[in-house]
Short mmCIF file of C-alpha atoms and ligand atoms in Angstrom, two decimals:
data_model
loop_
_atom_site.label_atom_id
_atom_site.label_comp_id
_atom_site.label_asym_id
_atom_site.label_seq_id
_atom_site.Cartn_x
_atom_site.Cartn_y
_atom_site.Cartn_z
CA MET A 1 6.86 -8.20 -105.13
CA ALA A 2 10.11 -6.74 -103.82
CA LYS A 3 12.85 -7.07 -106.38
CA ARG A 4 16.60 -7.10 -106.27
CA ILE A 5 18.16 -5.24 -109.17
CA GLY A 6 21.77 -4.79 -110.21
CA ILE A 7 23.26 -1.74 -111.85
CA LEU A 8 26.59 -1.37 -113.60
CA THR A 9 28.43 1.21 -115.67
CA SER A 10 30.37 -0.11 -118.65
CA GLY A 11 32.74 1.33 -121.27
CA GLY A 12 34.35 4.77 -121.07
CA ASP A 13 33.07 6.98 -118.26
CA CYS A 14 31.35 10.30 -118.90
CA ALA A 15 29.59 13.04 -117.00
CA GLY A 16 26.09 12.09 -115.83
CA LEU A 17 26.66 8.46 -114.82
CA ASN A 18 26.30 9.20 -111.12
CA ALA A 19 23.13 11.15 -111.81
CA VAL A 20 21.66 7.98 -113.38
CA ILE A 21 22.73 5.82 -110.44
CA ARG A 22 21.10 8.29 -108.08
CA ALA A 23 17.83 8.31 -110.04
CA VAL A 24 17.70 4.51 -110.26
CA VAL A 25 18.24 4.09 -106.52
CA GLN A 26 15.72 6.79 -105.69
CA ARG A 27 13.02 5.29 -107.88
CA ALA A 28 13.69 1.63 -107.04
CA VAL A 29 14.15 1.99 -103.28
CA GLU A 30 11.81 4.85 -102.47
CA SER A 31 8.97 4.25 -104.93
CA TYR A 32 9.01 0.44 -105.22
CA GLY A 33 10.73 -0.71 -102.04
CA TRP A 34 13.29 -2.76 -104.00
CA ARG A 35 16.96 -3.38 -103.26
CA VAL A 36 19.68 -2.11 -105.59
CA LEU A 37 23.13 -3.66 -105.90
CA GLY A 38 25.85 -1.53 -107.43
CA ILE A 39 28.28 -3.75 -109.35
CA ARG A 40 31.91 -2.62 -109.43
CA GLN A 41 33.95 -2.13 -112.63
CA GLY A 42 31.28 -3.30 -115.06
CA THR A 43 31.35 -7.00 -115.91
CA MET A 44 34.71 -7.33 -114.12
CA GLY A 45 32.86 -7.06 -110.80
CA LEU A 46 30.57 -9.93 -111.81
CA MET A 47 33.57 -12.05 -112.79
CA ALA A 48 35.33 -11.50 -109.46
CA ARG A 49 34.86 -13.90 -106.55
CA PRO A 50 33.43 -12.86 -104.25
CA VAL A 51 31.37 -10.80 -106.67
CA GLU A 52 32.22 -7.11 -106.25
CA ALA A 53 28.95 -5.35 -105.51
CA ASP A 54 27.55 -3.23 -102.71
CA GLU A 55 24.03 -2.42 -101.78
CA LEU A 56 23.13 1.15 -102.77
CA ASP A 57 20.70 2.70 -100.38
CA LEU A 58 19.14 6.11 -100.06
CA GLY A 59 22.55 7.39 -98.90
CA VAL A 60 23.50 7.85 -102.57
CA THR A 61 20.36 9.77 -103.42
CA SER A 62 21.49 13.03 -101.88
CA SER A 63 22.10 15.61 -104.56
CA MET A 64 25.85 15.29 -103.92
CA ILE A 65 26.47 12.64 -106.59
CA LEU A 66 24.06 14.30 -109.03
CA ARG A 67 26.74 16.86 -109.82
CA GLN A 68 29.74 14.54 -109.58
CA GLY A 69 31.67 13.42 -112.68
CA GLY A 70 32.92 9.85 -113.24
CA THR A 71 31.10 6.83 -111.85
CA ILE A 72 31.03 5.82 -108.20
CA LEU A 73 30.81 2.20 -109.40
CA GLY A 74 33.92 2.28 -111.56
CA THR A 75 33.91 1.00 -115.12
CA THR A 76 36.03 -0.71 -117.73
CA ASN A 77 36.34 -0.48 -121.49
CA LYS A 78 38.37 -3.66 -121.82
CA GLY A 79 38.04 -7.26 -120.73
CA ASP A 80 35.25 -8.51 -123.03
CA PRO A 81 34.07 -11.61 -121.10
CA PHE A 82 33.50 -13.47 -124.39
CA ALA A 83 37.15 -12.97 -125.40
CA PHE A 84 38.85 -12.19 -122.13
CA PRO A 85 42.57 -11.39 -122.53
CA MET A 86 44.61 -13.76 -120.35
CA ALA A 87 48.12 -13.04 -119.03
CA ASP A 88 49.69 -15.54 -121.46
CA GLY A 89 48.24 -13.71 -124.49
CA ARG A 90 45.35 -16.12 -125.12
CA THR A 91 41.72 -15.04 -124.96
CA LEU A 92 39.16 -17.06 -123.03
CA ASP A 93 35.36 -17.10 -123.03
CA ARG A 94 34.54 -16.22 -119.40
CA SER A 95 30.93 -15.21 -120.03
CA ASN A 96 29.58 -18.03 -117.84
CA GLU A 97 31.46 -16.63 -114.85
CA VAL A 98 29.79 -13.26 -115.39
CA ILE A 99 26.36 -14.88 -115.72
CA GLU A 100 27.05 -16.92 -112.59
CA GLY A 101 27.95 -13.63 -110.85
CA CYS A 102 24.43 -12.35 -111.55
CA ARG A 103 22.97 -15.56 -110.12
CA LEU A 104 25.11 -15.30 -107.01
CA LEU A 105 23.70 -11.81 -106.44
CA GLY A 106 20.16 -13.15 -106.89
CA LEU A 107 19.26 -10.45 -109.40
CA ASP A 108 15.76 -10.15 -110.81
CA ALA A 109 16.98 -7.61 -113.36
CA LEU A 110 20.10 -5.78 -114.42
CA ILE A 111 20.45 -2.17 -115.56
CA GLY A 112 23.46 -1.66 -117.82
CA ILE A 113 24.62 1.87 -118.56
CA GLY A 114 26.75 1.74 -121.69
CA GLY A 115 27.36 2.44 -125.35
CA ASP A 116 27.03 0.15 -128.36
CA GLY A 117 30.09 -1.99 -127.52
CA SER A 118 28.95 -2.60 -123.95
CA PHE A 119 25.39 -3.29 -125.00
CA ALA A 120 26.51 -5.91 -127.53
CA ILE A 121 28.34 -7.75 -124.73
CA LEU A 122 25.64 -7.30 -122.09
CA ARG A 123 22.88 -8.36 -124.42
CA ARG A 124 24.71 -11.51 -125.53
CA MET A 125 25.30 -12.32 -121.87
CA ALA A 126 21.65 -11.66 -121.00
CA GLN A 127 20.43 -13.93 -123.80
CA GLN A 128 22.82 -16.69 -122.82
CA GLY A 129 22.07 -16.47 -119.10
CA GLY A 130 18.38 -15.53 -119.10
CA ILE A 131 19.12 -12.18 -117.45
CA ASN A 132 16.45 -9.46 -117.53
CA LEU A 133 18.40 -6.57 -119.01
CA VAL A 134 17.47 -2.90 -119.39
CA GLY A 135 19.94 -0.53 -121.09
CA ILE A 136 20.61 3.17 -120.52
CA PRO A 137 22.58 4.89 -123.31
CA LYS A 138 25.70 6.83 -122.43
CA THR A 139 28.49 7.92 -124.69
CA ILE A 140 30.10 11.25 -125.32
CA ASP A 141 30.37 10.10 -128.96
CA ASN A 142 26.54 10.19 -129.30
CA ASP A 143 26.70 7.48 -131.95
CA LEU A 144 24.11 5.07 -130.56
CA GLY A 145 21.08 4.59 -132.77
CA LEU A 146 17.43 5.29 -132.00
CA THR A 147 18.15 7.94 -129.37
CA GLU A 148 18.71 11.60 -130.15
CA SER A 149 20.99 11.97 -127.21
CA SER A 150 23.10 9.80 -124.95
CA ILE A 151 24.32 10.71 -121.49
CA GLY A 152 27.64 12.58 -121.49
CA TYR A 153 27.40 14.05 -124.97
CA ASP A 154 26.03 17.42 -123.94
CA THR A 155 28.76 17.87 -121.34
CA ALA A 156 31.47 16.92 -123.85
CA VAL A 157 30.13 19.48 -126.32
CA ALA A 158 30.02 22.13 -123.59
CA VAL A 159 33.64 21.43 -122.63
CA ALA A 160 34.81 21.56 -126.27
CA THR A 161 32.86 24.79 -126.79
CA GLU A 162 34.46 26.31 -123.71
CA ALA A 163 37.86 25.27 -125.06
CA LEU A 164 37.12 27.28 -128.21
CA ASP A 165 36.00 30.23 -126.07
CA ARG A 166 39.39 30.12 -124.39
CA LEU A 167 41.42 29.49 -127.53
CA GLN A 168 39.90 32.33 -129.53
CA PRO A 169 41.33 35.27 -127.50
CA THR A 170 44.82 33.76 -127.39
CA ALA A 171 44.62 32.98 -131.13
CA ALA A 172 43.66 36.61 -131.81
CA SER A 173 46.39 37.96 -129.53
CA HIS A 174 49.12 36.03 -131.36
CA SER A 175 47.66 35.98 -134.88
CA ARG A 176 47.53 32.18 -134.91
CA VAL A 177 45.51 29.36 -136.33
CA MET A 178 44.39 27.21 -133.41
CA ILE A 179 43.57 23.58 -134.00
CA LEU A 180 41.39 21.82 -131.44
CA GLU A 181 41.24 18.02 -131.63
CA VAL A 182 38.16 16.54 -129.98
CA MET A 183 37.04 13.01 -129.17
CA GLY A 184 34.13 11.14 -130.71
CA ARG A 185 35.65 7.87 -131.87
CA ASP A 186 34.33 7.21 -135.41
CA ALA A 187 31.69 9.95 -135.35
CA GLY A 188 32.04 13.71 -135.68
CA HIS A 189 29.10 14.73 -133.46
CA ILE A 190 31.17 16.53 -130.81
CA ALA A 191 33.26 18.29 -133.45
CA ILE A 192 30.40 19.66 -135.52
CA ALA A 193 28.28 20.70 -132.52
CA ALA A 194 31.14 22.40 -130.66
CA GLY A 195 32.42 23.88 -133.92
CA ILE A 196 29.10 25.62 -134.51
CA ALA A 197 28.61 26.64 -130.86
CA GLY A 198 32.20 27.85 -130.52
CA GLY A 199 32.42 29.77 -133.78
CA ALA A 200 34.96 27.60 -135.60
CA ASP A 201 36.06 28.52 -139.12
CA VAL A 202 36.91 24.98 -140.17
CA VAL A 203 35.47 21.71 -138.84
CA LEU A 204 36.81 18.39 -140.06
CA ILE A 205 34.74 15.28 -139.32
CA PRO A 206 35.29 11.66 -140.38
CA GLU A 207 31.99 11.59 -142.28
CA ILE A 208 33.19 14.21 -144.80
CA PRO A 209 36.50 13.71 -146.65
CA TRP A 210 38.65 16.84 -146.72
CA THR A 211 41.43 18.30 -148.80
CA LEU A 212 44.13 20.68 -147.68
CA ALA A 213 43.48 22.89 -150.72
CA HIS A 214 39.97 23.73 -149.44
CA VAL A 215 41.17 24.41 -145.89
CA LYS A 216 44.01 26.55 -147.21
CA ALA A 217 41.59 28.57 -149.34
CA LYS A 218 39.36 29.18 -146.32
CA ILE A 219 42.26 30.29 -144.08
CA GLU A 220 43.58 32.58 -146.81
CA ARG A 221 40.13 34.09 -147.35
CA ILE A 222 39.84 34.86 -143.63
CA LYS A 223 43.23 36.59 -143.79
CA ALA A 224 42.27 38.54 -146.90
CA GLN A 225 39.14 39.72 -145.08
CA GLY A 226 41.40 41.24 -142.44
CA ARG A 227 41.05 38.72 -139.63
CA ASN A 228 44.28 37.64 -137.96
CA PHE A 229 43.23 34.31 -136.45
CA ALA A 230 41.27 31.18 -137.23
CA LEU A 231 39.79 28.30 -135.26
CA VAL A 232 39.88 24.78 -136.61
CA VAL A 233 38.14 21.79 -134.98
CA VAL A 234 39.28 18.30 -135.92
CA ALA A 235 37.50 15.12 -134.83
CA GLU A 236 39.95 12.47 -133.66
CA ALA A 237 38.90 9.93 -136.32
CA VAL A 238 39.51 12.26 -139.25
CA LYS A 239 41.99 10.71 -141.63
CA THR A 240 45.07 12.53 -142.89
CA GLU A 241 44.88 13.88 -146.42
CA GLU A 242 46.64 10.69 -147.49
CA GLY A 243 43.78 8.68 -146.00
CA GLN A 244 45.53 7.43 -142.86
CA ALA A 245 43.82 7.17 -139.45
CA VAL A 246 46.09 8.46 -136.67
CA THR A 247 46.05 5.89 -133.89
CA SER A 248 48.25 4.36 -131.26
CA ASN A 249 48.21 0.74 -130.18
CA ILE A 250 48.02 0.64 -126.41
CA SER A 251 47.72 -3.14 -126.37
CA ALA A 252 46.63 -5.87 -128.76
CA GLU A 253 43.09 -5.26 -127.51
CA GLN A 254 43.11 -1.48 -127.59
CA LEU A 255 43.53 0.81 -130.56
CA ARG A 256 43.12 4.48 -129.70
CA TYR A 257 42.66 7.53 -131.91
CA GLY A 258 44.69 10.62 -131.14
CA GLY A 259 47.09 12.99 -132.84
CA VAL A 260 45.46 13.86 -136.16
CA GLY A 261 45.17 17.47 -134.92
CA HIS A 262 48.98 17.74 -135.03
CA ARG A 263 49.06 16.39 -138.58
CA VAL A 264 46.39 18.88 -139.69
CA GLY A 265 48.17 21.72 -137.85
CA ALA A 266 51.47 20.95 -139.58
CA ALA A 267 49.75 20.69 -142.96
CA ILE A 268 48.03 24.08 -142.50
CA ALA A 269 51.29 25.71 -141.38
CA GLY A 270 53.09 24.25 -144.40
CA ALA A 271 50.42 25.29 -146.89
CA THR A 272 49.58 28.78 -145.61
CA GLY A 273 52.64 29.90 -143.65
CA ALA A 274 50.35 30.59 -140.69
CA GLU A 275 51.60 30.02 -137.19
CA THR A 276 49.60 27.12 -135.80
CA ARG A 277 49.13 25.65 -132.34
CA VAL A 278 47.37 22.40 -131.56
CA MET A 279 45.38 21.37 -128.54
CA VAL A 280 44.27 17.78 -128.03
CA LEU A 281 41.37 18.10 -125.61
CA GLY A 282 41.22 14.44 -124.56
CA HIS A 283 39.61 13.19 -121.39
CA VAL A 284 38.58 16.58 -119.97
CA GLN A 285 35.58 16.07 -122.27
CA ARG A 286 34.52 13.13 -120.13
CA GLY A 287 35.23 14.42 -116.62
CA GLY A 288 33.80 17.16 -114.47
CA PRO A 289 30.25 17.96 -113.47
CA PRO A 290 27.50 17.16 -115.97
CA THR A 291 25.64 20.00 -117.66
CA ALA A 292 22.05 20.68 -116.61
CA ASN A 293 20.89 18.90 -119.74
CA ASP A 294 22.89 15.77 -118.97
CA ARG A 295 21.54 15.77 -115.41
CA LEU A 296 18.01 15.96 -116.77
CA LEU A 297 18.56 13.17 -119.27
CA SER A 298 20.26 10.98 -116.66
CA SER A 299 17.51 11.51 -114.13
CA ALA A 300 14.73 10.86 -116.61
CA PHE A 301 16.47 7.76 -118.04
CA GLY A 302 17.10 6.35 -114.56
CA VAL A 303 13.48 6.68 -113.44
CA TYR A 304 12.15 5.26 -116.71
CA ALA A 305 14.52 2.28 -116.63
CA VAL A 306 13.22 1.24 -113.21
CA ASP A 307 9.64 1.65 -114.43
CA LEU A 308 10.44 -0.66 -117.36
CA ILE A 309 11.54 -3.34 -114.90
CA ALA A 310 8.34 -2.83 -112.91
CA ALA A 311 6.37 -3.30 -116.15
CA GLY A 312 8.32 -6.49 -116.94
CA LYS A 313 9.79 -5.05 -120.16
CA PHE A 314 13.30 -6.30 -120.84
CA ASP A 315 15.91 -6.33 -123.59
CA ARG A 316 14.95 -2.66 -124.06
CA MET A 317 17.01 0.52 -124.07
CA VAL A 318 15.59 3.81 -122.87
CA ALA A 319 15.85 6.53 -125.50
CA TRP A 320 15.17 10.22 -126.00
CA ARG A 321 13.05 10.97 -129.08
CA ASN A 322 10.84 13.89 -130.02
CA ARG A 323 10.96 15.49 -126.55
CA GLU A 324 10.00 12.23 -124.85
CA ILE A 325 11.49 9.15 -123.27
CA VAL A 326 10.63 5.93 -125.02
CA ASP A 327 12.06 2.43 -125.01
CA VAL A 328 13.47 0.60 -128.00
CA PRO A 329 14.94 -2.89 -128.55
CA ILE A 330 18.61 -2.89 -127.51
CA ALA A 331 19.51 -4.91 -130.63
CA GLU A 332 18.06 -2.21 -132.89
CA ALA A 333 19.85 0.59 -131.10
CA ILE A 334 23.15 -1.23 -131.65
CA ALA A 335 22.31 -2.00 -135.28
CA HIS A 336 21.50 1.62 -136.15
CA TYR A 337 24.90 3.22 -135.68
CA GLN A 338 24.45 6.99 -135.81
CA ALA A 339 27.22 8.88 -137.57
CA VAL A 340 26.85 12.56 -138.50
CA ASP A 341 24.50 12.81 -141.47
CA PRO A 342 26.48 14.64 -144.18
CA ASN A 343 23.19 16.14 -145.38
CA GLY A 344 21.69 16.66 -141.94
CA THR A 345 20.71 19.79 -140.04
CA LEU A 346 24.02 20.44 -138.33
CA VAL A 347 26.04 20.05 -141.51
CA ARG A 348 23.64 22.36 -143.35
CA THR A 349 23.84 24.85 -140.48
CA ALA A 350 27.62 24.77 -140.53
CA ARG A 351 27.68 25.36 -144.29
CA GLY A 352 25.12 28.14 -143.90
CA LEU A 353 27.43 29.83 -141.42
CA GLY A 354 30.32 29.65 -143.84
CA ILE A 355 32.18 27.02 -141.84
CA CYS A 356 34.55 25.07 -144.08
CA LEU A 357 34.05 21.31 -143.74
CA GLY A 358 37.07 20.55 -145.87
CA ASP A 359 35.21 19.37 -148.97
CA ARG A 360 34.70 22.87 -150.38
CA PRO A 361 36.49 26.15 -149.61
O1 F6P B 401 33.98 6.29 -126.53
C1 F6P B 401 34.32 7.34 -125.69
C2 F6P B 401 35.74 7.78 -125.90
O2 F6P B 401 35.98 8.88 -125.05
C3 F6P B 401 36.09 8.12 -127.34
O3 F6P B 401 35.60 9.38 -127.75
C4 F6P B 401 37.59 8.01 -127.30
O4 F6P B 401 38.11 7.71 -128.57
C5 F6P B 401 37.82 6.86 -126.34
O5 F6P B 401 36.64 6.76 -125.56
C6 F6P B 401 39.00 7.01 -125.44
O6 F6P B 401 39.12 5.86 -124.67
P1 F6P B 401 40.12 5.70 -123.45
O7 F6P B 401 39.44 6.25 -122.23
O8 F6P B 401 40.33 4.23 -123.32
O9 F6P B 401 41.36 6.45 -123.76
#
């Protein structure tokens, strides 16, 4: 039977979202003869009246959007419908309006592309409103459980690695210690992966407490060995030596990491006398064309998500495990938050390469 499915992107954008949208439309329209409605700005589009959604037809399946960063649907990482911030400072439960939005669109199923925060909201909404939900994992932070990779992560790592490629020659030219602060929210996945791929000397991640004494010893050893520069990667959620997270409050609803790189840079300069420069990489890690790997993951996830709907399997998230796509319960993916394993392969690799992780010289 012909179905009508909705698709939305939720939470922070990343590279690869458009590649998923393309794959979903291709599979649903071309293979199954269904209709696909693209919902604007995540749940905000479902809350709006009239509901903000447009039919996505084969026009979006050209390879043009496959390589395009961002999301053609728009997204939001604020405005939780269960605690929606009102102009007067109160929060209101507007979840029923969002559920009603799905009914108004006449959806048989909804594909949500998000991270753990978005999935928690979408799943609660789906349970409350009897919506047939399928989830596709995306987050540059790569901290969702039960999937080895989420869309956007590979591109973020590639961008951070390229940043190190560009920082190294200028560091060597000026005999400097370069500090690169990368995103990742509470997880250090981007930092450790890019640190290894980009030849960092020091990588600080939130999962491993650090001391300045160890970093100082490493920088001094590099100097004693005759090298005139060093590369340091710092994940944004790393705490200062005093144990403080460096954040800024954008609004009551939004707390953002950012700036610990400057604190680490100043500490290294003070302790070693080295000239330091700090680069906060920020949102360039999320924009731009997706890597080949992210395009592959997005395409495979999109096709599989539509097939799950065809098979009548809901409340499932598509996942990449052991070189295959599988589906797992959304609730379990949220419950198994995936930080960097301090004894895992990448940490062992980094140590094996002599990279200082701040807990030993
Ligand atoms: O979760 C993705 C992410 O890019 C984090 O790595 C980062 O801390 C945060 O989003 C930034 O959010 P915003 O786009 O609201 O500044």
